[in-house]
CSV table of N, CA and C in Angstrom, one decimal:
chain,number,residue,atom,x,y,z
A,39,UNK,N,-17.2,-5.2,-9.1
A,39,UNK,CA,-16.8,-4.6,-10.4
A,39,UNK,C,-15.5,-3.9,-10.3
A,40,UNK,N,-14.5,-4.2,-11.3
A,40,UNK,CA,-13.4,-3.8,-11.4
A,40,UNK,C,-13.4,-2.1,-12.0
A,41,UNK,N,-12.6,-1.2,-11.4
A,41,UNK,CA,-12.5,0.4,-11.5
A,41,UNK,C,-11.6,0.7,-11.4
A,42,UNK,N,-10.7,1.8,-11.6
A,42,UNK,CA,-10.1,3.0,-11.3
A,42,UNK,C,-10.4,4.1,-11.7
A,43,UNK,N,-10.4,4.6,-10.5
A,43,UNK,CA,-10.6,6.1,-10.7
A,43,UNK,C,-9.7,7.2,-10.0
A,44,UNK,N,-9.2,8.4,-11.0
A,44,UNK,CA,-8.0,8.9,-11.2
A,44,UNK,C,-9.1,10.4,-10.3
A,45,UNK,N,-7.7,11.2,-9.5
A,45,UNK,CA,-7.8,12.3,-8.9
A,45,UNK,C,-7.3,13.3,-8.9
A,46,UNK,N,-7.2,14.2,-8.5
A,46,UNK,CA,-5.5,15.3,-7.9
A,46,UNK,C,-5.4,16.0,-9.3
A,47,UNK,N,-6.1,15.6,-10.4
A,47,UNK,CA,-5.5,16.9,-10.9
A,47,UNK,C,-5.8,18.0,-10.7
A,48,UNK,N,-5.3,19.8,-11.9
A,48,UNK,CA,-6.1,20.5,-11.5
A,48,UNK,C,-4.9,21.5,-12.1
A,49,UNK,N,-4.7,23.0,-12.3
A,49,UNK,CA,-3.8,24.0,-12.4
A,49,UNK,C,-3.2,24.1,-11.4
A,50,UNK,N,-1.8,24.5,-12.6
A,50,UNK,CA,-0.5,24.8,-11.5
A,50,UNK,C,0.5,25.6,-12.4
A,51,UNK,N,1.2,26.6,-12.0
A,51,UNK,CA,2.3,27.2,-12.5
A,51,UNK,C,3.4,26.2,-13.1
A,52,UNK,N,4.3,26.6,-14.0
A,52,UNK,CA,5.6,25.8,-14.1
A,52,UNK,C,6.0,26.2,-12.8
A,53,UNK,N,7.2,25.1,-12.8
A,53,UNK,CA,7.4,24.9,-11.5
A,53,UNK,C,7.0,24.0,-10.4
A,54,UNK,N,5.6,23.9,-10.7
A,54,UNK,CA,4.7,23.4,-9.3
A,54,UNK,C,4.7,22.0,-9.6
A,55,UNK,N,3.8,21.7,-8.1
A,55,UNK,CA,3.8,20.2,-8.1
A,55,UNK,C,2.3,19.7,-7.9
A,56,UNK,N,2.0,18.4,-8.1
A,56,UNK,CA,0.8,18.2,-8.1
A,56,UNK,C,1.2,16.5,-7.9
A,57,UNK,N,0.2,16.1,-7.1
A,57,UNK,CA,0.0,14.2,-6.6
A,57,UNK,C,-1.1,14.0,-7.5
A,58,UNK,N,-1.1,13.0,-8.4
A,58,UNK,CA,-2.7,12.4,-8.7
A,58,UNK,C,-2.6,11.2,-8.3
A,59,UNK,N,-3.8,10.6,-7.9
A,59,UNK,CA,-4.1,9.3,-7.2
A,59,UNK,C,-4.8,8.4,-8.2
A,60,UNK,N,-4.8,7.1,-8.1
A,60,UNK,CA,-5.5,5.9,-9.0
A,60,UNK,C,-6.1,5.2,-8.0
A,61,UNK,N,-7.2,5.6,-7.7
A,61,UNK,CA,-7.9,4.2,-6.0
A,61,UNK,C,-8.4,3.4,-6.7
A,62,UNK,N,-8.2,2.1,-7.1
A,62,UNK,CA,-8.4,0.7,-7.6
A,62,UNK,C,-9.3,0.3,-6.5
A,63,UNK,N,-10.7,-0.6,-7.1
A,63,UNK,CA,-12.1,-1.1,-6.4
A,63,UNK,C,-12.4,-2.1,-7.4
A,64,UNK,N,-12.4,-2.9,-6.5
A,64,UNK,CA,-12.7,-4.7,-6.7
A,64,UNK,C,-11.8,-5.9,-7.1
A,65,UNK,N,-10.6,-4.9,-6.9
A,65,UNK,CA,-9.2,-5.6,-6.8
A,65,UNK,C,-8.3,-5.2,-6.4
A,66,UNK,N,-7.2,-6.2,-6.2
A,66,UNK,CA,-5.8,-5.9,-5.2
A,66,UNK,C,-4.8,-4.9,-6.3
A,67,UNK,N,-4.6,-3.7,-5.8
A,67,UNK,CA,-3.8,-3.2,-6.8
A,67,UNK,C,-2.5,-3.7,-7.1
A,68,UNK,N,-2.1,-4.5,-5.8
A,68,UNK,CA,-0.8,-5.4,-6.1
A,68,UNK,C,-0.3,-5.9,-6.6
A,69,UNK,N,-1.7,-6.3,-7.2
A,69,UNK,CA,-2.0,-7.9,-7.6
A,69,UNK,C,-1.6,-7.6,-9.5
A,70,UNK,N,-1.8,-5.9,-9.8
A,70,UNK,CA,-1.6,-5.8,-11.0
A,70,UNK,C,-0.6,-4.8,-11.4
A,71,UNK,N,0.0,-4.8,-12.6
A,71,UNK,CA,1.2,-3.8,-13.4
A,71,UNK,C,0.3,-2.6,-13.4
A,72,UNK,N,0.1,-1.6,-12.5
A,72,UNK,CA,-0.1,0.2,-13.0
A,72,UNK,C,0.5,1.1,-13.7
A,73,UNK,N,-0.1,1.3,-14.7
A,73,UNK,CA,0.7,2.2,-15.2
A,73,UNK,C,0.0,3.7,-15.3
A,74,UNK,N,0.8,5.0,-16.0
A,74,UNK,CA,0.4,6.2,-16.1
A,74,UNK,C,0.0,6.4,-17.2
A,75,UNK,N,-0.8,7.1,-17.9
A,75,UNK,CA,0.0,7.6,-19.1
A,75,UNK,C,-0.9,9.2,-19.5
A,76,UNK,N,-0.8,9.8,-20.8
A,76,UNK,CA,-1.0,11.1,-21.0
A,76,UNK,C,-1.6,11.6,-22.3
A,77,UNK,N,-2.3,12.2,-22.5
A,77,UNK,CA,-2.7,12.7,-23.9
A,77,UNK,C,-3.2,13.8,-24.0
A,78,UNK,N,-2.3,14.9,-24.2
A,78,UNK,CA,-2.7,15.9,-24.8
A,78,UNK,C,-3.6,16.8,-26.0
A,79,UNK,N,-4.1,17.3,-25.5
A,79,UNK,CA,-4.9,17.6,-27.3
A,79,UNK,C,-3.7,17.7,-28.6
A,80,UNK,N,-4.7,16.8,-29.5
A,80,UNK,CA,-3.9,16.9,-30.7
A,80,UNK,C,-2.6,16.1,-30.9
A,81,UNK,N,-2.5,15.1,-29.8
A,81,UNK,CA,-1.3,14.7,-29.7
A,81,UNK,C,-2.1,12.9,-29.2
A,82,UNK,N,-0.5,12.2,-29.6
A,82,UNK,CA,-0.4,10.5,-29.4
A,82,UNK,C,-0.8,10.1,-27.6
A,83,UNK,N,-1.5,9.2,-27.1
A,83,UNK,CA,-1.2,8.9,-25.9
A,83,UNK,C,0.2,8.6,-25.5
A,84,UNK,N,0.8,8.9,-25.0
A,84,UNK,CA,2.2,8.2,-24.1
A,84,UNK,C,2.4,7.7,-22.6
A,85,UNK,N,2.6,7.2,-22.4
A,85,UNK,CA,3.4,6.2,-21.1
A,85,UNK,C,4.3,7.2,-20.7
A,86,UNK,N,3.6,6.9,-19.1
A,86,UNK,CA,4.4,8.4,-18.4
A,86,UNK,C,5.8,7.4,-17.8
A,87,UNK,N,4.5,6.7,-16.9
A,87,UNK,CA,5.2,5.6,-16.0
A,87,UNK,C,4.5,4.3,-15.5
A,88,UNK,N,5.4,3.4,-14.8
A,88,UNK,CA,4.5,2.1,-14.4
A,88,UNK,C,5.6,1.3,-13.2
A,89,UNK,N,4.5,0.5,-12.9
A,89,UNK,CA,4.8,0.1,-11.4
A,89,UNK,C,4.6,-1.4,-12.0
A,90,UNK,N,5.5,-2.6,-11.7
A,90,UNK,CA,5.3,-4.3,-11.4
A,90,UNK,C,5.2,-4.4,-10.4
A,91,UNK,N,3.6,-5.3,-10.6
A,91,UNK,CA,3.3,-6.0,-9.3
A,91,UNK,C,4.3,-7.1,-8.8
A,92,UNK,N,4.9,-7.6,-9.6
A,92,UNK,CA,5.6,-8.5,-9.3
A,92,UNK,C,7.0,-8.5,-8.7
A,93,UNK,N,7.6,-7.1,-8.8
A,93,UNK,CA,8.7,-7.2,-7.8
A,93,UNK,C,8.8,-5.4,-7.3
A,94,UNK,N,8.0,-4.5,-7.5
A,94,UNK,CA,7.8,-3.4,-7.9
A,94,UNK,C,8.2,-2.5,-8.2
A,95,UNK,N,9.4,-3.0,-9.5
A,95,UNK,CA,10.0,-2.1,-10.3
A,95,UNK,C,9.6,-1.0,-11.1
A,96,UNK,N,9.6,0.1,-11.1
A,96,UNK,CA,9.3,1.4,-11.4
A,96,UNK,C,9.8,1.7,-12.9
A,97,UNK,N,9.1,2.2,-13.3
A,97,UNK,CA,9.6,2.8,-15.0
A,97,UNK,C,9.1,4.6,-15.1
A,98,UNK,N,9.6,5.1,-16.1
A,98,UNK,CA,9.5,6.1,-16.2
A,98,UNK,C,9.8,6.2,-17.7
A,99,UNK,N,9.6,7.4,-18.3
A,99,UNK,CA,9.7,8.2,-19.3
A,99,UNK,C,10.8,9.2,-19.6
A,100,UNK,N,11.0,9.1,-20.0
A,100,UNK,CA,12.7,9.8,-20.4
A,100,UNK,C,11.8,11.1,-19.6
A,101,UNK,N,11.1,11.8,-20.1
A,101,UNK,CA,10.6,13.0,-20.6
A,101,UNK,C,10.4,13.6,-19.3
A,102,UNK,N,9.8,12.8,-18.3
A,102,UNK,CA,9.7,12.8,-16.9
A,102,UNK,C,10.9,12.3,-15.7
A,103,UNK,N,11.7,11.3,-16.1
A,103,UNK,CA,12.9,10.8,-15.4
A,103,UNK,C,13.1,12.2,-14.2
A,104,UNK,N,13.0,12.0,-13.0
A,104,UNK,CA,14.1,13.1,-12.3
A,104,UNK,C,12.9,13.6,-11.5
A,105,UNK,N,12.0,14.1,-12.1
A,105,UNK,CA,10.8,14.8,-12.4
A,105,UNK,C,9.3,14.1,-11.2
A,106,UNK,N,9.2,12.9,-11.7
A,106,UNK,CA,7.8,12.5,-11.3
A,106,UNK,C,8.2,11.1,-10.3
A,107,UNK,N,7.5,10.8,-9.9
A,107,UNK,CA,7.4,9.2,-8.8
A,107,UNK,C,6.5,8.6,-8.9
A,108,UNK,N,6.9,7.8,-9.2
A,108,UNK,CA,5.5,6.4,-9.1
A,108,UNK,C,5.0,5.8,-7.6
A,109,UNK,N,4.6,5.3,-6.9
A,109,UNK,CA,3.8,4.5,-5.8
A,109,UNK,C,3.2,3.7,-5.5
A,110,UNK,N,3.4,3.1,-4.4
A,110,UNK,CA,1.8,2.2,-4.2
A,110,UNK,C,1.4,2.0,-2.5
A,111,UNK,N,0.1,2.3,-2.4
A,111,UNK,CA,0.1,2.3,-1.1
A,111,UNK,C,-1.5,1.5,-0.9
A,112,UNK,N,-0.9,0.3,-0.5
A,112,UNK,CA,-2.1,-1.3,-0.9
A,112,UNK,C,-2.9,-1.2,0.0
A,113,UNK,N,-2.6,-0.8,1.3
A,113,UNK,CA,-3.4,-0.3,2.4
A,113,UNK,C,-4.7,0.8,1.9
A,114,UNK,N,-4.3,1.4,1.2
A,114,UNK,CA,-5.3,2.2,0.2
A,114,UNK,C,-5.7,1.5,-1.1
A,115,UNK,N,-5.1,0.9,-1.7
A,115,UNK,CA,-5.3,0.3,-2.9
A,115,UNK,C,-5.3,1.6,-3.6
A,116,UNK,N,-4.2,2.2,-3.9
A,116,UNK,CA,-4.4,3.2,-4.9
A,116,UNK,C,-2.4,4.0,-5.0
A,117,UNK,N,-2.6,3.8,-5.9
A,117,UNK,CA,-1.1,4.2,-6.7
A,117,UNK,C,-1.3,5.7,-6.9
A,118,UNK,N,0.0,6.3,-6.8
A,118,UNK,CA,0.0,7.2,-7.0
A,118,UNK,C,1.2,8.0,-8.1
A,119,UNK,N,0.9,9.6,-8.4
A,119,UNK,CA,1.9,9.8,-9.3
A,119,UNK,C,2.4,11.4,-8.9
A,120,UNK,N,3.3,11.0,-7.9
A,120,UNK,CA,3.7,12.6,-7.5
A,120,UNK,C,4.8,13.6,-9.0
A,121,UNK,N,4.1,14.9,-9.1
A,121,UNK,CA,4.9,15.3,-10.0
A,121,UNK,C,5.5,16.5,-9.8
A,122,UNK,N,6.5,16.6,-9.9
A,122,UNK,CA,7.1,18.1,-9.4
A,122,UNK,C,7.9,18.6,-10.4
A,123,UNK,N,8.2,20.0,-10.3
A,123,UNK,CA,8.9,20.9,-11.3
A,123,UNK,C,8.3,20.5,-12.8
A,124,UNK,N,6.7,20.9,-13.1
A,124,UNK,CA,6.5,20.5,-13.5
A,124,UNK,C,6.6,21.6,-14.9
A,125,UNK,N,6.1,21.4,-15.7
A,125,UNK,CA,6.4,22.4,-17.4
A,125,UNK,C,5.0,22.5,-18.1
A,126,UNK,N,5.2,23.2,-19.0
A,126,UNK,CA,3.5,23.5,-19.7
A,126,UNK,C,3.6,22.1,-20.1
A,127,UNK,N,4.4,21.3,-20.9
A,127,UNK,CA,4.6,20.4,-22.2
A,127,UNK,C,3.8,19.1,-21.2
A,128,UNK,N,3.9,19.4,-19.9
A,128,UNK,CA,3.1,18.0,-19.1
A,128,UNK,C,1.7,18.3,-18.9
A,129,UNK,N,1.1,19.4,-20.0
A,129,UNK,CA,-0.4,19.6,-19.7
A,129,UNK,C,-1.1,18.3,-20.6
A,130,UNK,N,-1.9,17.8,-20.0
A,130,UNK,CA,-2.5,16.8,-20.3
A,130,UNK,C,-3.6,16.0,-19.9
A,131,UNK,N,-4.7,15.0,-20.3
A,131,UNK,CA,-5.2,14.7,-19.6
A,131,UNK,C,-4.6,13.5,-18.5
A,132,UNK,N,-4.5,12.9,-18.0
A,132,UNK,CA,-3.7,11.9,-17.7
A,132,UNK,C,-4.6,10.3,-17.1
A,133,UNK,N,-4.3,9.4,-17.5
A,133,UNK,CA,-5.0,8.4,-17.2
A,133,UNK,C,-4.2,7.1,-16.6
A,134,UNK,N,-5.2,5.8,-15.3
A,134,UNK,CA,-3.9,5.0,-15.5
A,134,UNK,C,-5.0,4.0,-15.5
A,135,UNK,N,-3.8,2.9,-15.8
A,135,UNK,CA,-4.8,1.6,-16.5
A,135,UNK,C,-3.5,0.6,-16.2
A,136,UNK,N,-4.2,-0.7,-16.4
A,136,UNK,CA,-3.7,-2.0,-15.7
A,136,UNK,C,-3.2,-3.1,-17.5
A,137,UNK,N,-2.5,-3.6,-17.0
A,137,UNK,CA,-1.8,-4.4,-18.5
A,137,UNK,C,-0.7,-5.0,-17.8
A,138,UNK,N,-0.1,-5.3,-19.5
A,138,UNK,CA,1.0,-6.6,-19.1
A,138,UNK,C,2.4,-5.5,-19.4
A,139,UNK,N,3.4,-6.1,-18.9
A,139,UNK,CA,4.7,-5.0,-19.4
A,139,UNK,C,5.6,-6.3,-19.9
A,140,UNK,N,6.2,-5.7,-21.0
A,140,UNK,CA,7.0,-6.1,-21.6
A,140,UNK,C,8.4,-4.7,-21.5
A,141,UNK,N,9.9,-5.8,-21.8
A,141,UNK,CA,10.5,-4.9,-22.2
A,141,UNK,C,11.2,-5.0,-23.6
A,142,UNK,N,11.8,-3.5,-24.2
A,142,UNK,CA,12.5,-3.9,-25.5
A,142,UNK,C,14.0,-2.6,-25.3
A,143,UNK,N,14.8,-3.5,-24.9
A,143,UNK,CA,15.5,-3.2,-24.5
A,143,UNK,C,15.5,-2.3,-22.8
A,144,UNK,N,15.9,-1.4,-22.8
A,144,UNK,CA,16.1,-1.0,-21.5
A,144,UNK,C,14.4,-0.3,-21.2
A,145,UNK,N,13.9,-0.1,-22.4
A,145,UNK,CA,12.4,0.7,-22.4
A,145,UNK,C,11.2,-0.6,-22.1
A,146,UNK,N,10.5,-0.1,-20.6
A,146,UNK,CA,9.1,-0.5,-20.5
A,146,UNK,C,8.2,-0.3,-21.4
A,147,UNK,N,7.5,-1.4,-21.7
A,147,UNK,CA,6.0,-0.9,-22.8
A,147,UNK,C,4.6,-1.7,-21.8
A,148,UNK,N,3.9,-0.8,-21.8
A,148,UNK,CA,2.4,-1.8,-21.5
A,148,UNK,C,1.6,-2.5,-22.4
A,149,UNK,N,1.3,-3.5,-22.3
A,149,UNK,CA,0.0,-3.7,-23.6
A,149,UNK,C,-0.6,-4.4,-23.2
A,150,UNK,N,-1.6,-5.0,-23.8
A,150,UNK,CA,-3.0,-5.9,-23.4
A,150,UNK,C,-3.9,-5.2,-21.9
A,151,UNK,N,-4.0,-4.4,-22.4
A,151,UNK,CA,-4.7,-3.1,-21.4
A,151,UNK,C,-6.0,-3.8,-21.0
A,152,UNK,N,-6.5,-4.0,-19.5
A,152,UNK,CA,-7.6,-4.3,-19.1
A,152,UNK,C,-8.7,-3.5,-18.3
A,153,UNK,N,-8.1,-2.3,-18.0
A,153,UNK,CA,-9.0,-1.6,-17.5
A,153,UNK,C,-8.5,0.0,-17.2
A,154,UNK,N,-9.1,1.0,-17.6
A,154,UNK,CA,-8.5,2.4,-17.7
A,154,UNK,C,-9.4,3.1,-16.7
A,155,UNK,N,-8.7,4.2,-16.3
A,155,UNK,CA,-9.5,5.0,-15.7
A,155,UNK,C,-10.2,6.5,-16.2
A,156,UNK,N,-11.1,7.3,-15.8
A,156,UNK,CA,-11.6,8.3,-16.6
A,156,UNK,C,-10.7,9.0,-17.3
A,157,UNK,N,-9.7,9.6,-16.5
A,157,UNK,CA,-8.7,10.7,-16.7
A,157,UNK,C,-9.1,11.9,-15.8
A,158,UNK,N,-7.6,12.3,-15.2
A,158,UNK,CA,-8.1,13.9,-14.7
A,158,UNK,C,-7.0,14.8,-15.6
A,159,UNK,N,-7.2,16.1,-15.5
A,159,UNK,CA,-6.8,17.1,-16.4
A,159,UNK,C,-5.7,17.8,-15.7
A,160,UNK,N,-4.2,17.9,-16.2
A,160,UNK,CA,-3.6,18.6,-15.7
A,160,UNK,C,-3.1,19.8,-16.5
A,161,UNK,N,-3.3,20.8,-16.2
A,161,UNK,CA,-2.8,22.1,-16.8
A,161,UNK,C,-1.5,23.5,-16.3
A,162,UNK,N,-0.7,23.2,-16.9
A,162,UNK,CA,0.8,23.6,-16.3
A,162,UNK,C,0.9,24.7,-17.2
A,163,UNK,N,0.2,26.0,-16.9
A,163,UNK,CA,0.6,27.4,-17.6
A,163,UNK,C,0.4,28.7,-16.4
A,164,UNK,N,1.7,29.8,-16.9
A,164,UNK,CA,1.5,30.9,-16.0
A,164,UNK,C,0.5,32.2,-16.5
């Protein structure tokens, strides 16, 4: 059975940093496009970041650029999303999930979403 299941979240001051993990079970995470993304209460889901399996081009989010890192470490099967200097405005739940990427123009998009993970909670207030 195909899974991901998301970790690492948890509170943290502005400023701080926090790793969340995606350990992928019953497939090669290589094998697929990872992405991040986020949803706030009261607010749209958004696309943090994402990883191609195919040559492992990285994307990001304006919002995050500078800020966050994407990964993959297949030996584990599980991607990761290191985030530092982080701000209240990045409280959210956060979730990652597997799809196709397209681009439109210089911006990554995911779509045809095949499998998501629970979500963990991240909360960035002093």
């Amino acid at each position: 059975q195909m899974q991901l299941v998301e970790s690492g979240g948890g509170s943290v001051q502005p400023g701080g940093s926090l790793t969340l993990s995606c350990i992928a079970s019953g497939f090669n995470v290589n094998t697929y496009n990872i992405g991040w993304f986020r949803q706030a209460p009261g607010k749209a889901r958004e696309g943090v970041s994402g990883i191609s399996h195919s040559d492992g081009t990285t994307y990001y989010a304006d919002s995050v650029k500078g800020r966050f890192t994407i990964s993959e470490d297949n030996a584990k099967n599980t991607v990761y999303l290191r985030m530092t200097s982080l701000k209240p405005e990045d409280t959210a739940v956060y979730y990652c999930a597997t799809g196709k990427i397209r681009m439109e123009g210089a911006i990554a998009h995911m779509y045809d979403f095949d499998l998501w993970g629970q979500g963990t909670q991240v909360t960035v207030s002093s």
